[in-house]
Amino acid sequence: MNQNPIVISQTKEIESDRSPLKIILIGVVGVVLSTFSIYYVNQFLFSAKAGHFWLSVLFSVVFVAVTILQTLFIKGGGKLKLIALVESIAPLSLFYERLYPDVSIPLLFGAGLFFIFVVGGLTRGSKILENGLKIRFWEIASSVTSKAVTGLLIFISVLIYLNYFKWGNLNEEVGRKLLHNTMQSSAPAVKYWIPVFSAEETIGNVLRSFSEEELKRSQPDIVESTQTDFQTAFNQLPEEAKTKLIEEVTVRLRSSLESIVGPLKGDDQVVDVAYRFIKNYAVHMPEGVRSYIGFAVAVLAFFAIKGIAVLFYWFINAVAFMLFKFLLVLNFAYVSLETRSREFIMLS
């Protein structure tokens, strides 16, 4: 007995690729989008400019959306794999000086994983499309998006590692911008401990605010450990005594911090002090340790960006859906119909 469904085509059409020019067009668009995505990511790593960041996001979103369309419009598995291969190696043209005469193995590794994940998404989406009685667009889109985004982010994480820890592209201007943006994005959480915290705030105000908040949360025995005559909780002290105690703790904190980063001025901004600390630490770091830290930073960057990207998968799928419907309206493609039947046995 034949276990597979017997397909009876109502339209008498064979489900196969029929328009080479349209297939080439879809493939070329995907290649261009993947190349521009990586180009603007790399430009952002060079300059830390917001414009480059948003352009990289735009091209990346449209690239993944077009990858979903490739799954829907292209039937041949070999063609899909070839397109995915070109999409993954085309961005390497942006780094030709890193591939000849000396080959950057991590760069090729990143492009290889990019290819594997994109192919995995295309293959999974094609199987769902082939085995379904209806075109389950959102299920197909979700399966492709998760794989394609993962591959793209792996490539981006490799670029972060290479640019900042191998190729020496982390200059002072870019470093300060990246650190500033990171500190500003984390400011709402840090303000629980330091209410006045921001990247531009002076180190003197931050230390004083931190000392005050810690003393407010302290118990009488902690206050006693500061070698003062106060035997009660900080909140019960007179204002003059509070000010004196805050200044005492602030001086101690500043002295401890200066032993790490060097002399401090009260009007030094937090971002300047933090950058000075990181720079001094990196300069005295052994080369082997620096490579391990670079790898750890790249991994953390991948998971951090991935965690944010997951929240916007629905948006990528929605963009792909709108493009899909738009192309159907333009008669770029159309939906056909076939019925399926199967043999079965009944007792007479």
Short mmCIF file of C-alpha atoms in Angstrom, two decimals:
data_model
loop_
_atom_site.label_atom_id
_atom_site.label_comp_id
_atom_site.label_asym_id
_atom_site.label_seq_id
_atom_site.Cartn_x
_atom_site.Cartn_y
_atom_site.Cartn_z
CA MET A 1 0.00 0.00 0.00
CA ASN A 2 1.27 3.47 -0.83
CA GLN A 3 1.63 5.40 2.43
CA ASN A 4 2.14 8.77 0.76
CA PRO A 5 -0.74 11.06 -0.27
CA ILE A 6 -1.70 10.94 -3.94
CA VAL A 7 -1.74 14.45 -5.35
CA ILE A 8 -4.49 15.34 -7.78
CA SER A 9 -3.80 18.78 -9.22
CA GLN A 10 -7.01 20.68 -9.86
CA THR A 11 -5.15 23.32 -11.85
CA LYS A 12 -3.04 20.74 -13.74
CA GLU A 13 0.06 22.70 -12.76
CA ILE A 14 3.28 21.17 -11.54
CA GLU A 15 4.66 22.86 -8.45
CA SER A 16 8.11 23.77 -9.74
CA ASP A 17 10.22 26.81 -10.54
CA ARG A 18 9.15 28.38 -13.81
CA SER A 19 10.56 31.91 -13.91
CA PRO A 20 14.39 31.99 -13.80
CA LEU A 21 14.47 35.78 -14.08
CA LYS A 22 12.27 36.25 -10.99
CA ILE A 23 14.32 33.71 -9.06
CA ILE A 24 17.50 35.58 -9.98
CA LEU A 25 15.85 38.86 -9.00
CA ILE A 26 14.85 37.55 -5.56
CA GLY A 27 18.35 36.14 -5.07
CA VAL A 28 20.08 39.35 -6.11
CA VAL A 29 17.90 41.42 -3.77
CA GLY A 30 18.83 39.10 -0.89
CA VAL A 31 22.53 39.36 -1.70
CA VAL A 32 22.40 43.16 -1.87
CA LEU A 33 20.51 43.38 1.42
CA SER A 34 22.88 41.02 3.26
CA THR A 35 25.89 42.97 1.99
CA PHE A 36 24.46 46.34 3.02
CA SER A 37 23.45 44.93 6.41
CA ILE A 38 27.03 43.90 7.17
CA TYR A 39 28.41 47.09 5.62
CA TYR A 40 26.45 49.37 7.92
CA VAL A 41 27.12 47.16 10.94
CA ASN A 42 30.83 47.50 10.23
CA GLN A 43 30.48 51.26 9.73
CA PHE A 44 28.72 51.52 13.08
CA LEU A 45 31.56 49.61 14.76
CA PHE A 46 33.98 52.12 13.21
CA SER A 47 32.08 55.30 14.02
CA ALA A 48 29.42 54.46 16.65
CA LYS A 49 27.08 56.81 14.74
CA ALA A 50 23.35 56.37 15.32
CA GLY A 51 22.62 56.75 11.59
CA HIS A 52 24.77 53.74 10.72
CA PHE A 53 23.12 51.73 13.48
CA TRP A 54 19.58 52.35 12.24
CA LEU A 55 20.55 51.68 8.63
CA SER A 56 22.04 48.36 9.68
CA VAL A 57 18.80 47.49 11.50
CA LEU A 58 16.71 48.51 8.47
CA PHE A 59 18.69 46.44 5.97
CA SER A 60 18.85 43.47 8.36
CA VAL A 61 15.08 43.45 8.89
CA VAL A 62 14.35 43.63 5.16
CA PHE A 63 17.00 40.96 4.45
CA VAL A 64 15.34 38.48 6.81
CA ALA A 65 11.92 39.37 5.35
CA VAL A 66 13.21 38.66 1.82
CA THR A 67 14.67 35.37 3.04
CA ILE A 68 11.15 34.39 4.10
CA LEU A 69 9.88 35.30 0.62
CA GLN A 70 12.61 33.16 -0.95
CA THR A 71 11.25 30.19 1.00
CA LEU A 72 7.75 30.85 -0.36
CA PHE A 73 8.59 31.63 -3.99
CA ILE A 74 11.52 29.32 -4.79
CA LYS A 75 10.84 25.57 -4.94
CA GLY A 76 14.23 24.05 -5.70
CA GLY A 77 16.33 23.21 -2.65
CA GLY A 78 19.54 23.52 -4.66
CA LYS A 79 18.62 27.03 -5.77
CA LEU A 80 17.85 28.08 -2.19
CA LYS A 81 21.20 26.75 -0.98
CA LEU A 82 23.05 28.52 -3.78
CA ILE A 83 21.33 31.83 -2.97
CA ALA A 84 22.10 31.39 0.74
CA LEU A 85 25.75 30.68 -0.10
CA VAL A 86 26.08 33.85 -2.16
CA GLU A 87 24.27 35.88 0.51
CA SER A 88 26.75 34.70 3.14
CA ILE A 89 29.96 35.14 1.13
CA ALA A 90 29.05 38.40 -0.67
CA PRO A 91 29.65 40.53 2.50
CA LEU A 92 33.21 39.13 2.62
CA SER A 93 33.98 41.39 -0.35
CA LEU A 94 33.90 44.26 2.14
CA PHE A 95 36.90 42.73 3.92
CA TYR A 96 39.04 41.65 0.97
CA GLU A 97 42.17 43.09 2.61
CA ARG A 98 41.57 40.70 5.53
CA LEU A 99 41.35 37.68 3.23
CA TYR A 100 44.34 38.27 0.96
CA PRO A 101 47.20 37.59 1.26
CA ASP A 102 46.53 36.55 4.89
CA VAL A 103 43.23 34.80 5.50
CA SER A 104 41.19 35.71 8.58
CA ILE A 105 39.90 32.37 9.84
CA PRO A 106 37.36 33.88 12.30
CA LEU A 107 35.89 35.94 9.47
CA LEU A 108 35.41 32.85 7.29
CA PHE A 109 34.04 31.00 10.32
CA GLY A 110 31.44 33.72 10.87
CA ALA A 111 30.39 33.68 7.21
CA GLY A 112 30.21 29.87 7.30
CA LEU A 113 27.89 29.84 10.30
CA PHE A 114 25.82 32.57 8.66
CA PHE A 115 25.37 30.28 5.65
CA ILE A 116 24.53 27.20 7.76
CA PHE A 117 21.84 28.98 9.77
CA VAL A 118 20.25 30.67 6.74
CA VAL A 119 20.13 27.33 4.89
CA GLY A 120 18.66 25.73 7.99
CA GLY A 121 15.88 28.32 8.07
CA LEU A 122 15.17 28.00 4.35
CA THR A 123 15.07 24.20 4.55
CA ARG A 124 12.79 24.14 7.57
CA GLY A 125 10.42 26.69 6.02
CA SER A 126 10.33 24.78 2.71
CA LYS A 127 9.39 21.55 4.48
CA ILE A 128 6.53 23.26 6.32
CA LEU A 129 5.31 24.73 3.03
CA GLU A 130 5.60 21.42 1.20
CA ASN A 131 3.85 19.31 3.83
CA GLY A 132 1.02 21.70 4.63
CA LEU A 133 -2.42 21.63 3.09
CA LYS A 134 -2.53 25.40 3.40
CA ILE A 135 0.14 28.07 3.21
CA ARG A 136 0.84 28.54 6.91
CA PHE A 137 2.64 31.84 6.43
CA TRP A 138 3.26 32.74 10.07
CA GLU A 139 4.61 29.31 10.96
CA ILE A 140 6.93 29.39 7.95
CA ALA A 141 8.03 32.93 8.72
CA SER A 142 8.77 32.15 12.38
CA SER A 143 10.93 29.15 11.49
CA VAL A 144 12.94 31.09 8.92
CA THR A 145 13.31 34.24 11.02
CA SER A 146 14.77 32.52 14.08
CA LYS A 147 17.47 30.79 12.03
CA ALA A 148 18.31 33.71 9.73
CA VAL A 149 18.56 36.21 12.61
CA THR A 150 20.79 33.83 14.59
CA GLY A 151 23.15 33.41 11.64
CA LEU A 152 23.29 37.15 11.00
CA LEU A 153 23.98 37.92 14.67
CA ILE A 154 26.78 35.34 14.80
CA PHE A 155 28.44 37.08 11.86
CA ILE A 156 28.00 40.45 13.59
CA SER A 157 29.44 39.12 16.85
CA VAL A 158 32.51 37.87 14.97
CA LEU A 159 32.93 41.35 13.49
CA ILE A 160 32.76 42.88 16.98
CA TYR A 161 35.52 40.53 18.14
CA LEU A 162 37.72 41.16 15.10
CA ASN A 163 37.27 44.93 14.95
CA TYR A 164 37.84 45.61 18.62
CA PHE A 165 40.23 42.86 19.71
CA LYS A 166 42.15 41.80 16.59
CA TRP A 167 42.15 44.58 14.01
CA GLY A 168 42.65 47.45 16.46
CA ASN A 169 39.72 49.56 15.25
CA LEU A 170 38.59 50.57 18.72
CA ASN A 171 39.85 54.17 18.84
CA GLU A 172 39.25 56.55 21.71
CA GLU A 173 36.36 58.38 20.06
CA VAL A 174 34.45 55.20 19.26
CA GLY A 175 35.25 53.69 22.65
CA ARG A 176 33.88 56.71 24.47
CA LYS A 177 30.72 56.78 22.35
CA LEU A 178 30.02 53.08 22.87
CA LEU A 179 30.69 53.34 26.60
CA HIS A 180 28.55 56.47 26.85
CA ASN A 181 25.62 54.79 25.05
CA THR A 182 25.96 51.67 27.19
CA MET A 183 25.98 53.66 30.41
CA GLN A 184 22.99 55.76 29.34
CA SER A 185 20.98 52.68 28.45
CA SER A 186 21.72 51.14 31.85
CA ALA A 187 21.11 54.38 33.77
CA PRO A 188 17.48 53.60 34.77
CA ALA A 189 18.63 50.44 36.57
CA VAL A 190 21.70 52.04 38.16
CA LYS A 191 19.63 54.93 39.51
CA TYR A 192 18.15 52.56 42.08
CA TRP A 193 21.50 52.76 43.88
CA ILE A 194 22.71 56.13 42.55
CA PRO A 195 19.77 58.51 41.90
CA VAL A 196 21.87 61.12 40.08
CA PHE A 197 23.67 58.62 37.84
CA SER A 198 24.28 59.43 34.18
CA ALA A 199 27.25 59.23 31.83
CA GLU A 200 27.71 63.04 31.93
CA GLU A 201 27.35 63.39 35.70
CA THR A 202 30.48 64.40 37.63
CA ILE A 203 32.23 61.69 39.60
CA GLY A 204 32.04 63.82 42.73
CA ASN A 205 28.24 63.99 42.66
CA VAL A 206 27.94 60.28 41.85
CA LEU A 207 30.17 59.23 44.75
CA ARG A 208 28.32 61.50 47.14
CA SER A 209 24.92 60.21 45.95
CA PHE A 210 26.07 56.61 46.27
CA SER A 211 27.39 57.23 49.79
CA GLU A 212 24.14 58.86 50.86
CA GLU A 213 21.97 56.05 49.49
CA GLU A 214 24.12 53.39 51.14
CA LEU A 215 23.96 55.18 54.49
CA LYS A 216 20.19 55.49 54.21
CA ARG A 217 19.95 51.73 53.83
CA SER A 218 22.48 51.04 56.59
CA GLN A 219 21.75 49.70 60.06
CA PRO A 220 23.11 51.23 63.30
CA ASP A 221 26.01 48.78 63.46
CA ILE A 222 27.14 49.85 59.96
CA VAL A 223 27.01 53.49 61.04
CA GLU A 224 29.08 52.60 64.10
CA SER A 225 31.72 51.00 61.87
CA THR A 226 32.53 54.43 60.41
CA GLN A 227 34.14 55.35 63.74
CA THR A 228 31.75 58.19 64.45
CA ASP A 229 30.00 58.96 67.71
CA PHE A 230 26.55 58.22 66.23
CA GLN A 231 24.87 55.16 67.65
CA THR A 232 21.57 55.46 65.80
CA ALA A 233 20.45 54.82 62.25
CA PHE A 234 21.47 57.35 59.65
CA ASN A 235 17.94 58.62 59.00
CA GLN A 236 17.61 59.65 62.64
CA LEU A 237 20.72 61.82 62.64
CA PRO A 238 20.62 65.64 62.53
CA GLU A 239 21.20 67.20 59.11
CA GLU A 240 24.65 68.47 60.06
CA ALA A 241 25.69 65.02 61.24
CA LYS A 242 24.30 63.44 58.07
CA THR A 243 26.35 65.80 55.90
CA LYS A 244 29.50 65.09 57.87
CA LEU A 245 29.00 61.33 57.63
CA ILE A 246 28.26 61.48 53.89
CA GLU A 247 31.43 63.46 53.28
CA GLU A 248 33.45 61.01 55.35
CA VAL A 249 32.21 57.99 53.38
CA THR A 250 32.59 59.85 50.06
CA VAL A 251 36.25 60.63 50.80
CA ARG A 252 36.89 56.97 51.52
CA LEU A 253 35.20 55.87 48.31
CA ARG A 254 37.13 58.40 46.30
CA SER A 255 40.41 57.30 47.85
CA SER A 256 39.66 53.67 47.00
CA LEU A 257 38.73 54.59 43.43
CA GLU A 258 41.87 56.70 42.95
CA SER A 259 44.00 53.70 43.88
CA ILE A 260 42.55 52.00 40.78
CA VAL A 261 42.16 54.75 38.16
CA GLY A 262 44.61 57.37 39.40
CA PRO A 263 43.97 60.95 40.58
CA LEU A 264 40.41 62.21 40.20
CA LYS A 265 38.98 65.69 39.84
CA GLY A 266 35.56 66.42 41.26
CA ASP A 267 34.31 67.63 37.88
CA ASP A 268 35.48 64.55 35.93
CA GLN A 269 32.55 62.95 34.13
CA VAL A 270 31.61 59.37 34.94
CA VAL A 271 32.16 58.22 31.36
CA ASP A 272 35.70 59.66 31.37
CA VAL A 273 36.60 57.88 34.59
CA ALA A 274 35.11 54.58 33.39
CA TYR A 275 36.89 54.81 30.05
CA ARG A 276 40.19 55.59 31.77
CA PHE A 277 39.78 52.54 33.99
CA ILE A 278 38.99 50.22 31.06
CA LYS A 279 41.82 51.61 28.96
CA ASN A 280 44.42 51.24 31.73
CA TYR A 281 43.20 47.71 32.41
CA ALA A 282 43.38 46.76 28.73
CA VAL A 283 46.89 48.21 28.24
CA HIS A 284 48.34 46.10 31.04
CA MET A 285 46.42 42.98 30.05
CA PRO A 286 48.44 40.05 28.57
CA GLU A 287 47.71 39.35 24.91
CA GLY A 288 46.37 35.87 25.61
CA VAL A 289 43.98 37.14 28.27
CA ARG A 290 42.85 39.93 25.93
CA SER A 291 41.84 37.36 23.30
CA TYR A 292 39.79 35.41 25.82
CA ILE A 293 38.10 38.58 27.02
CA GLY A 294 37.40 39.57 23.42
CA PHE A 295 35.76 36.21 22.80
CA ALA A 296 33.70 36.58 25.98
CA VAL A 297 32.60 40.09 24.92
CA ALA A 298 31.55 38.78 21.49
CA VAL A 299 29.51 35.97 23.08
CA LEU A 300 27.86 38.37 25.52
CA ALA A 301 27.11 40.77 22.66
CA PHE A 302 25.47 37.94 20.70
CA PHE A 303 23.18 36.91 23.54
CA ALA A 304 22.37 40.52 24.44
CA ILE A 305 21.40 41.45 20.87
CA LYS A 306 19.63 38.13 20.37
CA GLY A 307 17.55 38.72 23.49
CA ILE A 308 16.43 42.07 22.13
CA ALA A 309 15.89 40.81 18.57
CA VAL A 310 13.55 38.03 19.73
CA LEU A 311 11.12 40.69 20.91
CA PHE A 312 10.86 42.02 17.35
CA TYR A 313 10.48 38.77 15.41
CA TRP A 314 6.80 39.62 14.99
CA PHE A 315 7.76 42.88 13.28
CA ILE A 316 10.09 41.13 10.82
CA ASN A 317 7.37 38.60 10.02
CA ALA A 318 4.85 41.40 9.56
CA VAL A 319 7.17 43.15 7.09
CA ALA A 320 7.55 39.88 5.18
CA PHE A 321 3.77 39.39 5.16
CA MET A 322 3.16 42.87 3.73
CA LEU A 323 5.78 42.30 1.03
CA PHE A 324 4.23 38.91 0.25
CA LYS A 325 0.74 40.36 -0.19
CA PHE A 326 2.10 43.30 -2.19
CA LEU A 327 3.87 40.97 -4.63
CA LEU A 328 0.70 38.90 -5.02
CA VAL A 329 -1.23 42.07 -5.85
CA LEU A 330 1.42 42.96 -8.46
CA ASN A 331 0.97 39.47 -9.98
CA PHE A 332 4.61 38.67 -9.24
CA ALA A 333 3.27 35.31 -8.06
CA TYR A 334 -0.11 33.70 -7.44
CA VAL A 335 -1.57 31.02 -5.19
CA SER A 336 -2.67 27.83 -6.88
CA LEU A 337 -4.60 24.88 -5.43
CA GLU A 338 -4.30 21.13 -5.39
CA THR A 339 -6.24 18.39 -3.58
CA ARG A 340 -4.78 15.34 -1.93
CA SER A 341 -6.24 11.89 -1.39
CA ARG A 342 -4.91 8.68 0.17
CA GLU A 343 -5.72 4.97 0.12
CA PHE A 344 -7.18 3.30 3.21
CA ILE A 345 -8.63 -0.11 4.13
CA MET A 346 -12.08 -0.90 5.53
CA LEU A 347 -13.52 -4.22 6.63
CA SER A 348 -16.26 -5.47 4.26
#
